[in-house]
């Protein structure tokens, strides 16, 4: 017997569900293990959808065939499978170009055993493809924007502190919960604690610098040697080699402009510009030493990597040489920047 409405699931995942729809979905998942399992299976199909940034590169027919193959694994004897599959493929195709919006409500409710209410810790990993932007909602209503080439790992346990591990960059709008502090652990070893606030974390494993920028509220930053309480408008830059953090007044709008799809550079040396672009698009740059200290003033709005490189080239005497690396079966892009 059907226990959950596919239309309701698709509406929730695409961000088109209203409060009543979401509440109905919560109640259904909370009261039925079968519904929770079906929700997770459909979400797995949904995850095959891609963001608009890469939609132009996708073979839609091939993508739909792949999704259909995933649906084929969901067999229910009491229903006509092909009618159900065709119905679902139309719905998935209709939203294929939409970005992934909502994290699964399933995470919250599947952490509870419906038979004995035993609490189970749930682990989730969310990645943003290079050059993309992911906006998601955690089970506690915390909003997170994840920059390209970044990854967060979330451990949800309703009876304990909320914990995030991050590699890359993300902006957090934390839901207030005084009884359960919100913690972010960076790749560089910093521990950031907040109750209800908004802040940006940039911590790539390949970079020696980690930055924490606070736009609203208050956070406590601990590096195992010292502790700092940040105020709105402040930025901490932590050097992993020197094991030392420095507090600055940051340009908040510039630092978090990426959240709106923009990259802003104001009086930035070209070598730092390419480092930033490389982190977001997962590209390695080799910059001619004659160009490293060239100053750039530019703002790129929703631009692709090719567009950004082309615009820089128009304002600076340089040329690019693209080299494809095949390292241990993983293809990465390396770009040589030469003075002309």
Coordinates of C-alpha atoms in Angstrom, one line a residue:
X1 CA 0.0 0.0 0.0
X2 CA 1.3 3.5 -0.9
X3 CA 2.3 5.4 2.2
X4 CA 3.9 8.6 0.9
X5 CA 3.1 10.9 -2.0
X6 CA 5.9 11.2 -4.6
X7 CA 4.6 14.7 -5.7
X8 CA 5.1 15.9 -2.1
X9 CA 8.7 14.6 -2.0
X10 CA 9.6 16.2 -5.2
X11 CA 8.1 19.5 -4.1
X12 CA 10.1 19.4 -0.9
X13 CA 13.4 18.6 -2.5
X14 CA 13.0 21.3 -5.2
X15 CA 12.1 24.0 -2.6
X16 CA 8.5 24.4 -3.8
X17 CA 6.8 23.0 -0.8
X18 CA 4.9 25.3 1.6
X19 CA 4.9 24.9 5.4
X20 CA 1.9 22.6 5.4
X21 CA 3.5 20.3 2.8
X22 CA 6.7 20.1 4.8
X23 CA 4.7 19.3 8.0
X24 CA 2.8 16.6 6.2
X25 CA 6.0 15.1 5.0
X26 CA 7.6 15.2 8.5
X27 CA 4.6 13.5 10.0
X28 CA 4.5 10.8 7.4
X29 CA 8.2 10.0 7.8
X30 CA 8.1 10.1 11.6
X31 CA 5.3 7.6 11.8
X32 CA 6.3 5.1 9.1
X33 CA 9.7 3.4 8.6
X34 CA 8.4 2.3 5.1
X35 CA 7.8 5.9 4.2
X36 CA 11.2 7.0 5.5
X37 CA 12.9 4.3 3.4
X38 CA 10.9 5.3 0.3
X39 CA 11.8 9.0 0.9
X40 CA 15.5 8.1 1.0
X41 CA 15.3 6.1 -2.2
X42 CA 13.6 8.9 -4.1
X43 CA 16.1 11.4 -2.7
X44 CA 18.9 9.2 -4.1
X45 CA 17.3 9.5 -7.5
X46 CA 17.0 13.2 -7.0
X47 CA 20.7 13.5 -6.2
X48 CA 21.4 12.5 -9.8
X49 CA 20.1 16.0 -10.8
X50 CA 22.8 18.6 -11.4
X51 CA 23.1 22.4 -10.8
X52 CA 22.5 25.0 -13.5
X53 CA 26.2 25.8 -13.6
X54 CA 27.0 22.5 -15.3
X55 CA 23.6 21.8 -17.0
X56 CA 24.8 22.9 -20.4
X57 CA 27.5 20.2 -20.4
X58 CA 25.0 17.4 -19.6
X59 CA 23.6 15.0 -22.1
X60 CA 20.0 15.1 -20.9
X61 CA 19.0 11.9 -22.6
X62 CA 21.9 10.0 -21.1
X63 CA 21.2 11.5 -17.6
X64 CA 17.5 10.5 -17.8
X65 CA 18.5 7.0 -18.8
X66 CA 20.8 6.7 -15.8
X67 CA 18.1 8.0 -13.5
X68 CA 15.7 5.5 -15.0
X69 CA 18.1 2.7 -14.2
X70 CA 18.2 3.8 -10.6
X71 CA 14.4 3.8 -10.5
X72 CA 14.4 0.2 -11.9
X73 CA 15.9 -1.0 -8.6
X74 CA 12.8 0.1 -6.7
X75 CA 10.5 -2.9 -7.4
X76 CA 7.0 -3.1 -5.8
X77 CA 5.0 -6.2 -6.9
X78 CA 1.6 -4.6 -6.1
X79 CA 2.2 -1.8 -8.6
X80 CA 2.8 -1.5 -12.4
X81 CA 6.5 -0.7 -12.3
X82 CA 6.7 1.0 -15.7
X83 CA 3.8 3.3 -15.1
X84 CA 5.4 4.3 -11.8
X85 CA 8.9 4.8 -13.4
X86 CA 7.5 6.8 -16.3
X87 CA 5.6 9.0 -13.8
X88 CA 8.7 9.6 -11.7
X89 CA 11.1 10.2 -14.6
X90 CA 8.8 13.1 -15.8
X91 CA 8.9 14.7 -12.4
X92 CA 12.7 14.4 -12.0
X93 CA 13.3 15.7 -15.5
X94 CA 11.1 18.7 -14.8
X95 CA 13.4 19.8 -12.1
X96 CA 16.7 18.5 -13.5
X97 CA 18.2 22.0 -13.9
X98 CA 17.3 23.1 -10.4
X99 CA 20.0 23.2 -7.7
X100 CA 19.9 20.8 -4.8
X101 CA 18.0 22.8 -2.1
X102 CA 16.9 21.0 0.9
X103 CA 18.8 18.4 2.9
X104 CA 16.7 15.4 3.6
X105 CA 14.2 15.8 6.4
X106 CA 14.8 12.1 6.7
X107 CA 18.0 12.7 8.6
X108 CA 16.1 14.0 11.7
X109 CA 13.4 11.4 11.8
X110 CA 15.5 8.4 10.8
X111 CA 17.6 9.0 13.9
X112 CA 14.8 7.8 16.0
X113 CA 13.8 4.1 16.3
X114 CA 10.0 4.0 16.0
X115 CA 9.8 1.0 18.2
X116 CA 11.7 2.1 21.3
X117 CA 12.6 5.8 20.5
X118 CA 16.3 4.9 20.7
X119 CA 18.4 7.9 19.5
X120 CA 20.9 7.2 16.7
X121 CA 23.6 9.5 15.5
X122 CA 23.2 10.3 11.8
X123 CA 26.2 11.2 9.6
X124 CA 25.8 13.1 6.3
X125 CA 28.4 14.4 3.8
X126 CA 27.6 17.3 1.4
X127 CA 30.0 18.3 -1.4
X128 CA 29.9 21.2 -3.8
X129 CA 31.2 20.4 -7.2
X130 CA 34.1 22.7 -8.5
X131 CA 32.7 26.0 -9.7
X132 CA 29.3 25.3 -8.1
X133 CA 27.4 26.6 -5.1
X134 CA 25.2 24.5 -2.8
X135 CA 22.6 26.0 -0.5
X136 CA 21.2 23.5 2.0
X137 CA 19.1 23.3 5.2
X138 CA 20.2 21.1 8.1
X139 CA 17.6 19.2 10.3
X140 CA 18.0 21.9 13.0
X141 CA 17.0 24.6 10.5
X142 CA 20.6 25.9 10.1
X143 CA 21.2 27.3 6.6
X144 CA 24.5 26.6 4.9
X145 CA 26.0 27.9 1.7
X146 CA 28.9 25.7 0.4
X147 CA 31.4 27.1 -2.0
X148 CA 32.8 25.2 -5.0
X149 CA 35.3 22.4 -4.3
X150 CA 34.2 22.3 -0.6
X151 CA 32.8 19.6 1.6
X152 CA 31.1 19.5 5.0
X153 CA 30.4 16.5 7.2
X154 CA 27.5 16.7 9.6
X155 CA 26.8 14.5 12.7
X156 CA 23.3 14.9 13.9
X157 CA 22.4 13.6 17.3
X158 CA 19.4 15.4 18.9
X159 CA 20.7 15.0 22.5
X160 CA 24.2 16.5 21.9
X161 CA 26.1 19.5 20.5
X162 CA 25.7 20.1 16.8
X163 CA 29.0 19.3 15.0
X164 CA 30.3 20.2 11.5
X165 CA 33.6 19.2 9.9
X166 CA 34.6 21.4 7.0
X167 CA 37.2 21.2 4.2
X168 CA 36.9 24.3 2.0
X169 CA 34.5 27.3 2.4
X170 CA 31.0 27.7 3.8
X171 CA 28.8 30.3 5.2
X172 CA 26.6 29.4 8.2
X173 CA 23.4 30.9 9.4
X174 CA 23.0 29.0 12.6
X175 CA 19.6 28.3 14.1
X176 CA 19.4 29.3 17.8
X177 CA 19.5 26.5 20.3
X178 CA 21.1 27.4 23.6
X179 CA 21.0 23.8 24.9
X180 CA 22.9 22.5 21.9
X181 CA 26.0 24.6 20.8
X182 CA 26.9 24.7 17.2
X183 CA 30.5 23.7 16.5
X184 CA 32.6 23.8 13.3
X185 CA 35.9 22.1 13.1
X186 CA 38.2 23.2 10.3
X187 CA 40.8 21.3 8.3
X188 CA 43.5 23.4 10.0
X189 CA 42.4 22.3 13.5
X190 CA 40.4 25.4 14.6
X191 CA 37.3 24.9 16.6
X192 CA 34.5 27.5 16.2
X193 CA 31.6 27.5 18.6
X194 CA 28.3 29.5 18.1
X195 CA 24.8 29.5 19.5
X196 CA 22.9 31.5 17.0
X197 CA 24.9 33.6 14.5
X198 CA 26.1 34.1 11.0
X199 CA 29.7 33.5 10.0
X200 CA 32.0 32.4 7.1
X201 CA 34.7 29.8 7.3
X202 CA 37.4 29.3 4.7
X203 CA 39.8 26.4 5.4
X204 CA 41.2 24.5 2.5
X205 CA 43.6 21.6 3.4
X206 CA 46.1 22.8 0.7
X207 CA 46.2 26.4 2.1
X208 CA 48.3 27.4 5.1
X209 CA 45.8 30.2 6.0
X210 CA 42.3 29.7 7.5
X211 CA 39.9 32.6 7.9
X212 CA 36.9 33.0 10.1
X213 CA 34.7 36.0 9.4
X214 CA 31.7 37.0 11.6
X215 CA 28.8 39.0 10.2
X216 CA 26.3 38.7 13.0
X217 CA 26.2 37.5 16.6
X218 CA 29.3 36.1 18.4
X219 CA 31.6 33.1 18.1
X220 CA 34.4 31.6 20.1
X221 CA 37.4 30.4 18.2
X222 CA 39.9 27.9 19.8
X223 CA 43.2 26.8 18.2
X224 CA 44.2 24.5 21.2
X225 CA 46.7 27.2 22.4
X226 CA 44.5 30.3 22.8
X227 CA 40.8 31.3 22.6
X228 CA 39.3 34.4 20.9
X229 CA 35.8 35.8 21.2
X230 CA 34.8 37.5 17.9
X231 CA 32.5 40.4 17.3
X232 CA 30.6 41.3 14.1
X233 CA 32.8 42.7 11.4
X234 CA 35.9 40.9 12.6
X235 CA 38.0 38.3 10.7
X236 CA 40.6 35.9 12.2
X237 CA 43.4 34.8 9.9
X238 CA 45.1 31.7 11.3
X239 CA 48.5 30.5 10.0
X240 CA 48.8 26.8 10.3
X241 CA 52.6 26.8 10.0
X242 CA 53.1 29.5 12.6
X243 CA 50.2 28.2 14.8
X244 CA 49.1 31.8 15.2
X245 CA 45.9 33.7 14.6
X246 CA 45.6 37.5 13.9
X247 CA 42.4 39.5 14.4
X248 CA 41.3 42.0 11.7
X249 CA 38.4 44.2 10.8
X250 CA 37.2 42.5 7.6
X251 CA 35.3 43.7 4.6
X252 CA 32.3 41.5 5.2
X253 CA 30.5 42.2 1.8
X254 CA 33.6 41.4 -0.1
X255 CA 34.5 38.2 1.9
X256 CA 31.0 36.7 1.6
X257 CA 30.2 37.9 -1.9
X258 CA 30.7 34.4 -3.2
X259 CA 27.5 33.4 -1.5
X260 CA 25.6 35.3 -4.2
X261 CA 27.7 33.8 -7.0
X262 CA 30.2 36.7 -7.1
X263 CA 33.9 36.9 -6.7
X264 CA 35.3 40.3 -5.6
X265 CA 39.0 41.3 -5.7
X266 CA 40.0 44.7 -4.5
X267 CA 43.7 45.6 -4.6
X268 CA 44.6 41.9 -4.7
X269 CA 47.9 40.5 -6.0
X270 CA 47.4 38.3 -9.0
X271 CA 49.0 35.2 -7.3
X272 CA 46.4 35.4 -4.6
X273 CA 43.6 35.9 -7.1
X274 CA 44.6 32.7 -8.9
X275 CA 44.9 30.8 -5.6
X276 CA 41.3 31.8 -4.7
X277 CA 40.0 30.9 -8.2
X278 CA 41.9 27.6 -8.0
X279 CA 40.3 26.6 -4.7
X280 CA 36.8 27.2 -6.0
X281 CA 37.2 25.6 -9.4
X282 CA 39.7 22.9 -8.4
X283 CA 42.4 24.1 -10.7
X284 CA 46.2 24.5 -10.1
X285 CA 47.8 27.7 -11.4
X286 CA 51.5 28.1 -12.1
X287 CA 52.0 31.9 -12.2
X288 CA 55.0 33.6 -13.9
X289 CA 57.0 35.3 -11.2
X290 CA 56.9 38.6 -13.2
X291 CA 53.1 38.6 -12.8
X292 CA 52.7 37.4 -9.2
X293 CA 52.5 40.9 -7.6
X294 CA 50.4 42.6 -10.3
X295 CA 47.4 44.2 -8.6
X296 CA 43.9 43.4 -9.7
X297 CA 40.6 45.2 -9.1
X298 CA 37.6 43.2 -10.4
X299 CA 34.3 41.7 -9.5
X300 CA 33.1 38.6 -11.4
X301 CA 29.3 38.0 -11.2
X302 CA 28.1 34.4 -11.8
X303 CA 31.1 33.9 -14.1
X304 CA 32.5 30.5 -15.3
X305 CA 36.2 29.7 -15.1
X306 CA 36.7 30.4 -18.8
X307 CA 34.9 33.8 -18.5
X308 CA 37.0 34.8 -15.5
X309 CA 40.3 33.9 -17.2
X310 CA 39.3 35.7 -20.3
X311 CA 38.4 38.9 -18.4
X312 CA 41.7 38.9 -16.5
X313 CA 43.6 38.3 -19.7
X314 CA 41.9 41.4 -21.3
X315 CA 43.2 43.7 -18.5
X316 CA 46.6 42.1 -17.9
X317 CA 49.5 41.3 -20.4
X318 CA 49.5 37.5 -20.0
X319 CA 48.6 34.2 -21.7
X320 CA 47.4 30.9 -20.6
X321 CA 48.6 27.3 -21.3
X322 CA 46.2 24.5 -20.1
X323 CA 47.8 21.2 -19.2
X324 CA 45.7 18.2 -18.2
X325 CA 47.2 16.1 -15.4
X326 CA 46.3 12.5 -14.9
X327 CA 47.5 11.7 -11.4
X328 CA 46.6 8.2 -10.0
X329 CA 43.6 8.0 -12.3
X330 CA 42.2 11.4 -11.3
X331 CA 42.2 14.1 -14.1
X332 CA 43.0 17.6 -12.8
X333 CA 43.6 20.8 -14.7
X334 CA 46.8 22.8 -14.4
X335 CA 47.1 26.2 -16.0
X336 CA 50.3 28.0 -16.7
X337 CA 50.1 31.8 -16.6
X338 CA 52.8 33.5 -18.6
X339 CA 53.7 37.2 -19.1
X340 CA 53.5 38.4 -22.7

